[in-house]
């Protein structure tokens, strides 16, 4: 699950309107439509999608700055590359050892040569990429409750547990048990939903790690999965995803569409993140009930070190980290994007995942924090080509294993 957009898992995805637009809109945003992701084929791994050799790394013409930031992020990812199981089926842990050892001592001044020396490119499926953007939101908040700062930011409650309801047959108890709690009668029940928590179900238990000023901004930060709280005295409190109540996520954008609230006529709103927020502010009572249709609630922890953290558990970096589907891209692997949005062209490291980032060649680019990050991420909807950089020798091994002759793509 993506820690920046948890939730993942948990990106703010407007079903039928967006691929992934987990973005808190800028104060005066352009009224751009939420990007629509192309339909993805029903395949479950990179192997099923098909993998062929791409052009040489030298043909990518890596810039020093681009390769330098990617090298730093790749080095951060190496401990996980060397210990995680790659569910894409493309690599083994040992495949990354030589490159990771070299990265420890490789000079940043010669970063392009690092990737030229240790990697080859591969195209998954047809390589047709779709990329959106995300960022780390910053909203007003406080360490302690005070007037104008009364929206609780909860840590994980101690009664949130995984268990099987007593009436669940043994034969049906497959996979992970659901999240819930034991009530006063000792029965396992669903955990409190958004309406109950907003109504005070967790109040008075000392779970508040901070307080936010605006319930709408906090709603979107929950969907984003992590962010920053800026206190009145200028302190920055970074919070990250710690857990979820186990209740269902509902896209309020999808509900607004079903209710005919989007459009160009009077009384309708732009089919965009900005339009959604404007509706919530124009109609507070209706907006509150609309948000409560999303029963999912995200719990946080304060992040003391570097961050924000992606699914690999390492810090994600602006213009260097990208979220990908780990079934199609080894987490920690370099990814090359060549899109119709030039700002996102170049080398990225797959360090994150997302609830809407599903399928081959589907990516979510990270743009850091601040107003320019909001603007770039909010308008990011790029299509083009994608390549994965794999340790040299990987493509030949995959071809030998599959019995399919190598194909070199231009």
Coordinates of C-alpha atoms in Angstrom, one line a residue:
X1 CA 0.0 0.0 0.0
X2 CA 1.3 3.3 -0.8
X3 CA 2.4 5.3 2.2
X4 CA 2.2 8.6 0.4
X5 CA -1.1 7.8 -1.0
X6 CA -2.4 5.1 1.1
X7 CA -3.9 4.1 1.1
X8 CA -2.8 3.3 -1.2
X9 CA -3.6 2.2 -1.0
X10 CA -5.8 4.8 -1.1
X11 CA -5.1 7.3 -3.7
X12 CA -7.9 9.7 -4.3
X13 CA -9.3 8.1 -7.5
X14 CA -12.5 9.4 -9.0
X15 CA -14.0 6.2 -10.4
X16 CA -14.9 6.6 -14.0
X17 CA -13.4 10.0 -14.0
X18 CA -9.8 9.5 -13.1
X19 CA -7.0 7.0 -13.0
X20 CA -5.5 8.4 -9.9
X21 CA -5.8 12.1 -8.9
X22 CA -4.9 12.0 -5.2
X23 CA -4.3 15.7 -5.3
X24 CA -5.4 18.5 -2.9
X25 CA -6.1 21.4 -5.4
X26 CA -4.2 24.7 -5.3
X27 CA -5.9 27.8 -3.9
X28 CA -6.6 29.2 -7.3
X29 CA -6.4 26.1 -9.6
X30 CA -7.2 25.9 -13.3
X31 CA -10.4 24.1 -13.9
X32 CA -8.8 21.1 -15.6
X33 CA -10.7 17.8 -15.9
X34 CA -9.6 14.9 -13.8
X35 CA -7.4 12.7 -16.0
X36 CA -9.0 9.5 -17.3
X37 CA -6.8 6.3 -17.2
X38 CA -7.0 4.0 -20.2
X39 CA -8.5 0.6 -19.8
X40 CA -5.9 -2.0 -18.7
X41 CA -5.7 -5.5 -20.0
X42 CA -6.7 -8.3 -17.6
X43 CA -3.2 -9.7 -17.0
X44 CA -1.7 -10.4 -13.7
X45 CA 2.0 -10.0 -14.1
X46 CA 4.8 -8.7 -16.4
X47 CA 5.4 -12.2 -17.6
X48 CA 1.8 -12.5 -18.8
X49 CA 1.9 -9.1 -20.4
X50 CA 5.1 -10.1 -22.4
X51 CA 8.6 -8.6 -22.0
X52 CA 10.9 -7.8 -24.9
X53 CA 14.3 -6.1 -25.0
X54 CA 14.2 -2.3 -25.5
X55 CA 16.8 0.1 -26.9
X56 CA 20.2 0.4 -25.3
X57 CA 20.5 2.6 -22.2
X58 CA 22.9 4.8 -24.1
X59 CA 20.2 5.6 -26.6
X60 CA 18.2 7.3 -23.7
X61 CA 20.8 10.1 -23.5
X62 CA 20.6 10.4 -19.7
X63 CA 21.4 13.8 -18.3
X64 CA 23.7 14.2 -15.4
X65 CA 21.0 15.7 -13.1
X66 CA 18.4 13.1 -14.0
X67 CA 20.8 10.2 -13.6
X68 CA 22.2 11.7 -10.4
X69 CA 18.9 11.9 -8.6
X70 CA 17.9 8.5 -9.8
X71 CA 21.2 7.0 -8.6
X72 CA 20.6 8.4 -5.1
X73 CA 17.1 7.0 -5.0
X74 CA 18.2 3.7 -6.4
X75 CA 20.8 3.4 -3.6
X76 CA 18.1 4.1 -1.0
X77 CA 16.1 1.2 -2.6
X78 CA 18.9 -1.4 -2.6
X79 CA 18.3 -2.9 0.8
X80 CA 14.8 -3.7 -0.2
X81 CA 15.8 -4.9 -3.7
X82 CA 18.2 -7.4 -2.0
X83 CA 15.6 -8.7 0.5
X84 CA 12.2 -8.5 -1.1
X85 CA 10.5 -11.0 -3.4
X86 CA 9.9 -9.5 -6.8
X87 CA 6.3 -10.5 -7.5
X88 CA 6.5 -9.3 -11.1
X89 CA 8.6 -12.4 -11.8
X90 CA 11.2 -10.4 -13.7
X91 CA 14.1 -10.5 -11.2
X92 CA 15.6 -12.4 -8.3
X93 CA 17.2 -10.7 -5.3
X94 CA 20.7 -11.7 -6.4
X95 CA 20.2 -10.0 -9.8
X96 CA 20.6 -6.6 -8.1
X97 CA 23.7 -7.4 -6.0
X98 CA 26.3 -6.2 -8.5
X99 CA 24.6 -2.9 -9.3
X100 CA 23.8 -2.2 -5.6
X101 CA 27.4 -2.9 -4.6
X102 CA 28.6 -0.5 -7.3
X103 CA 26.1 2.2 -6.4
X104 CA 27.7 2.4 -2.9
X105 CA 30.9 3.9 -4.3
X106 CA 29.8 5.3 -7.7
X107 CA 30.5 9.1 -8.0
X108 CA 27.4 11.2 -8.7
X109 CA 29.5 13.1 -11.2
X110 CA 29.4 10.1 -13.5
X111 CA 25.9 8.9 -12.7
X112 CA 24.8 8.3 -16.4
X113 CA 27.7 5.8 -16.8
X114 CA 26.4 3.8 -13.8
X115 CA 23.1 3.0 -15.5
X116 CA 24.9 2.4 -18.9
X117 CA 27.3 0.0 -17.2
X118 CA 24.8 -2.1 -15.1
X119 CA 21.4 -2.0 -16.9
X120 CA 19.5 -2.9 -20.0
X121 CA 16.0 -1.8 -20.9
X122 CA 12.9 -3.9 -21.3
X123 CA 9.5 -3.1 -22.6
X124 CA 6.5 -4.7 -20.8
X125 CA 3.6 -5.4 -23.1
X126 CA 3.3 -2.6 -25.7
X127 CA 5.1 -0.2 -23.5
X128 CA 2.2 2.3 -23.8
X129 CA 2.4 4.4 -20.6
X130 CA -0.1 6.5 -18.7
X131 CA 1.2 8.7 -15.9
X132 CA -0.5 10.9 -13.3
X133 CA 1.1 12.9 -10.5
X134 CA 0.9 13.1 -6.7
X135 CA 2.5 15.3 -4.0
X136 CA 2.7 15.8 -0.3
X137 CA -0.1 18.1 0.8
X138 CA 0.4 20.7 3.5
X139 CA -2.5 22.0 5.5
X140 CA -3.0 24.1 8.6
X141 CA -2.9 22.2 11.9
X142 CA -1.9 22.3 15.6
X143 CA -0.2 20.0 18.1
X144 CA -3.0 20.6 20.6
X145 CA -6.6 21.4 20.2
X146 CA -7.5 25.0 20.0
X147 CA -10.2 27.3 18.4
X148 CA -10.1 27.0 14.6
X149 CA -8.1 23.8 14.9
X150 CA -10.4 21.1 16.1
X151 CA -10.3 18.2 13.5
X152 CA -8.6 15.2 15.2
X153 CA -5.7 13.4 13.5
X154 CA -5.9 9.9 15.1
X155 CA -3.2 7.3 15.7
X156 CA -4.1 3.6 15.4
X157 CA -6.6 2.6 18.1
X158 CA -5.7 -0.4 20.2
X159 CA -9.0 -2.1 19.7
X160 CA -8.6 -2.3 15.9
X161 CA -7.8 -6.0 15.2
X162 CA -8.1 -8.6 12.5
X163 CA -10.3 -11.5 13.3
X164 CA -13.0 -13.7 11.7
X165 CA -16.6 -13.1 12.7
X166 CA -17.9 -16.1 14.6
X167 CA -20.5 -16.9 11.9
X168 CA -17.8 -17.2 9.2
X169 CA -17.5 -20.9 8.2
X170 CA -14.0 -22.3 8.6
X171 CA -13.9 -23.3 5.0
X172 CA -14.4 -19.6 4.0
X173 CA -11.6 -18.3 6.1
X174 CA -9.1 -17.7 3.4
X175 CA -6.6 -14.9 3.0
X176 CA -6.3 -12.1 5.6
X177 CA -9.0 -11.8 8.3
X178 CA -11.1 -8.6 8.1
X179 CA -10.4 -5.6 10.3
X180 CA -12.9 -4.8 13.1
X181 CA -13.3 -4.7 16.9
X182 CA -14.8 -6.7 19.7
X183 CA -17.9 -5.0 21.2
X184 CA -18.9 -5.1 24.8
X185 CA -20.6 -8.4 24.3
X186 CA -17.4 -10.0 23.0
X187 CA -18.7 -10.2 19.5
X188 CA -16.4 -9.3 16.5
X189 CA -18.0 -6.5 14.5
X190 CA -17.0 -4.0 11.8
X191 CA -15.0 -1.1 13.0
X192 CA -16.4 2.4 13.5
X193 CA -17.0 4.1 10.1
X194 CA -16.3 7.8 9.2
X195 CA -19.6 9.0 10.4
X196 CA -19.2 7.3 13.8
X197 CA -15.6 8.5 14.2
X198 CA -16.6 12.1 13.3
X199 CA -19.4 11.7 15.8
X200 CA -17.0 11.0 18.6
X201 CA -16.5 7.3 18.7
X202 CA -12.8 7.7 19.4
X203 CA -12.9 10.9 21.4
X204 CA -11.5 10.9 24.9
X205 CA -9.1 8.0 24.3
X206 CA -5.9 10.0 23.9
X207 CA -5.5 8.9 20.3
X208 CA -5.0 12.4 18.9
X209 CA -1.5 13.0 17.6
X210 CA -2.4 16.4 16.2
X211 CA -5.3 18.5 15.1
X212 CA -6.2 20.0 11.7
X213 CA -8.0 23.2 10.9
X214 CA -10.2 22.3 8.0
X215 CA -12.3 19.1 7.8
X216 CA -12.3 19.2 4.0
X217 CA -8.6 19.5 3.6
X218 CA -8.2 16.7 6.2
X219 CA -10.5 14.5 4.2
X220 CA -8.3 14.8 1.2
X221 CA -5.1 14.4 3.2
X222 CA -6.6 11.1 4.5
X223 CA -7.1 9.9 0.9
X224 CA -3.6 11.1 0.0
X225 CA -2.3 9.0 2.9
X226 CA 0.3 11.4 4.2
X227 CA 1.2 15.0 4.4
X228 CA 2.3 17.9 6.5
X229 CA 0.5 20.0 9.1
X230 CA 1.8 23.6 9.4
X231 CA 1.2 25.1 12.9
X232 CA 0.5 28.8 13.6
X233 CA 4.1 29.2 14.8
X234 CA 5.5 27.7 11.6
X235 CA 6.3 24.2 12.9
X236 CA 5.9 21.4 10.3
X237 CA 4.4 18.1 11.6
X238 CA 4.8 15.4 9.0
X239 CA 2.3 12.6 9.3
X240 CA 2.2 9.2 7.5
X241 CA -0.2 6.4 7.0
X242 CA -0.4 4.0 9.9
X243 CA -3.6 2.0 9.4
X244 CA -7.1 2.0 8.2
X245 CA -10.5 1.1 9.7
X246 CA -11.2 -1.7 7.3
X247 CA -14.4 0.0 6.0
X248 CA -15.2 0.5 2.3
X249 CA -13.8 3.3 0.2
X250 CA -16.4 5.3 -1.8
X251 CA -15.4 7.8 -4.5
X252 CA -17.3 10.9 -3.8
X253 CA -16.5 12.1 -7.3
X254 CA -18.3 9.1 -8.7
X255 CA -21.3 9.8 -6.5
X256 CA -21.4 13.4 -7.7
X257 CA -21.3 12.2 -11.3
X258 CA -24.2 9.8 -10.7
X259 CA -26.2 12.6 -9.1
X260 CA -25.7 14.9 -12.1
X261 CA -23.7 17.5 -10.2
X262 CA -21.0 17.7 -12.9
X263 CA -21.5 19.7 -16.0
X264 CA -21.6 23.2 -17.6
X265 CA -25.1 24.2 -16.7
X266 CA -26.0 26.5 -13.8
X267 CA -25.8 24.7 -10.5
X268 CA -23.3 22.1 -11.8
X269 CA -19.6 21.8 -11.1
X270 CA -16.6 21.1 -13.2
X271 CA -15.7 17.4 -13.3
X272 CA -12.4 18.0 -11.6
X273 CA -10.9 17.9 -8.1
X274 CA -11.5 21.6 -7.9
X275 CA -15.2 21.2 -8.7
X276 CA -15.5 18.6 -6.0
X277 CA -14.0 20.8 -3.4
X278 CA -16.1 23.8 -4.5
X279 CA -19.3 21.8 -4.0
X280 CA -18.2 20.7 -0.5
X281 CA -17.6 24.3 0.4
X282 CA -20.8 25.6 -1.2
X283 CA -23.0 23.0 0.5
X284 CA -21.5 22.2 3.9
X285 CA -24.3 20.0 5.2
X286 CA -24.7 18.0 1.9
X287 CA -21.0 17.9 1.6
X288 CA -20.5 16.4 5.0
X289 CA -23.0 13.7 4.2
X290 CA -21.3 13.1 0.9
X291 CA -17.9 12.6 2.5
X292 CA -19.4 10.3 5.0
X293 CA -20.4 7.9 2.2
X294 CA -16.7 7.2 2.1
X295 CA -16.7 5.0 5.3
X296 CA -12.9 4.5 5.1
X297 CA -10.9 6.3 7.8
X298 CA -7.1 6.6 7.8
X299 CA -5.0 6.5 11.0
X300 CA -1.6 8.3 11.1
X301 CA 1.7 8.3 12.8
X302 CA 4.1 11.2 13.1
X303 CA 7.2 10.9 10.9
X304 CA 10.3 12.2 12.7
X305 CA 12.9 11.5 10.0
X306 CA 13.2 12.0 6.3
X307 CA 10.1 11.5 4.2
X308 CA 7.5 11.1 3.1
X309 CA 7.9 7.3 2.9
X310 CA 6.8 5.2 0.0
X311 CA 5.8 1.5 -0.1
X312 CA 9.4 0.4 0.1
X313 CA 9.7 2.2 3.4
X314 CA 12.3 4.6 2.0
X315 CA 11.8 8.4 1.4
X316 CA 10.3 9.3 -1.9
X317 CA 12.0 12.2 -3.8
X318 CA 10.6 14.9 -6.0
X319 CA 11.1 14.1 -9.8
X320 CA 12.8 10.9 -8.9
X321 CA 10.3 8.6 -7.3
X322 CA 7.3 7.0 -9.1
X323 CA 4.5 4.7 -8.0
X324 CA 4.0 1.6 -10.0
X325 CA 2.2 -1.7 -9.9
X326 CA 4.6 -4.2 -8.4
X327 CA 3.1 -7.0 -10.4
X328 CA 4.7 -5.4 -13.5
X329 CA 7.6 -3.4 -12.2
X330 CA 10.1 -4.6 -9.5
X331 CA 9.9 -2.1 -6.7
X332 CA 13.2 -0.3 -6.6
X333 CA 13.9 -0.6 -10.3
X334 CA 14.6 2.3 -12.6
X335 CA 11.9 3.4 -15.0
X336 CA 12.3 5.5 -18.1
X337 CA 9.3 7.6 -19.2
X338 CA 9.0 9.4 -22.5
X339 CA 5.6 11.2 -22.4
X340 CA 3.6 14.0 -24.1
X341 CA 4.2 15.9 -20.8
X342 CA 7.9 16.8 -21.1
X343 CA 8.2 17.7 -17.5
X344 CA 7.8 14.1 -16.5
X345 CA 10.3 12.7 -19.1
X346 CA 13.3 10.9 -17.8
X347 CA 14.5 8.4 -15.3
X348 CA 12.5 7.5 -12.2
X349 CA 12.8 4.9 -9.5
X350 CA 9.8 2.7 -8.6
X351 CA 9.5 3.2 -4.9
X352 CA 5.8 3.4 -4.2
X353 CA 2.4 1.8 -5.1
X354 CA -1.1 3.1 -5.2
X355 CA -4.7 1.9 -5.1
X356 CA -5.3 3.2 -8.6
X357 CA -1.9 2.4 -10.0
X358 CA -2.8 -0.9 -11.6
X359 CA -1.6 -2.7 -14.7
X360 CA 1.4 -2.6 -17.0
X361 CA 3.0 0.8 -17.7
X362 CA 0.7 2.7 -15.3
X363 CA 2.6 5.2 -13.2
X364 CA 2.1 8.0 -10.6
X365 CA 5.0 10.6 -10.6
X366 CA 5.9 12.3 -7.3
X367 CA 6.5 16.1 -7.2
X368 CA 7.3 16.8 -3.6
X369 CA 5.6 19.6 -1.6
X370 CA 4.6 23.2 -2.2
X371 CA 2.5 25.2 -4.6
X372 CA 4.4 24.2 -7.7
X373 CA 4.1 20.6 -6.7
X374 CA 0.3 21.0 -6.4
X375 CA 0.2 22.6 -9.8
X376 CA 2.3 20.1 -11.6
X377 CA 0.8 17.0 -9.9
X378 CA -2.7 18.3 -10.3
X379 CA -2.3 18.8 -14.0
X380 CA -0.3 15.6 -14.7
X381 CA -1.9 13.3 -17.3
X382 CA 0.8 12.0 -19.6
X383 CA 0.8 9.3 -22.2
X384 CA 3.7 7.9 -24.1
X385 CA 6.3 5.1 -23.7
X386 CA 7.8 3.4 -20.7
X387 CA 10.8 1.2 -20.3
X388 CA 12.0 -0.7 -17.2
X389 CA 15.8 -0.8 -16.6
X390 CA 16.8 -4.3 -15.4
X391 CA 20.2 -5.7 -14.4
X392 CA 22.2 -6.8 -17.5
X393 CA 21.5 -10.4 -18.5
X394 CA 17.9 -10.4 -17.1
X395 CA 16.1 -10.2 -20.5
X396 CA 18.2 -13.0 -22.0
X397 CA 17.4 -15.2 -18.9
X398 CA 13.7 -14.4 -19.2
X399 CA 13.7 -15.3 -22.9
X400 CA 15.5 -18.6 -22.3
X401 CA 13.0 -19.5 -19.5
X402 CA 10.0 -18.7 -21.7
X403 CA 11.5 -20.3 -24.9
X404 CA 10.6 -17.2 -26.9
X405 CA 13.3 -15.6 -29.1
X406 CA 14.5 -12.2 -28.0
X407 CA 13.0 -9.2 -29.8
X408 CA 14.9 -6.0 -29.9
X409 CA 12.6 -3.0 -29.9
X410 CA 13.7 0.3 -31.6

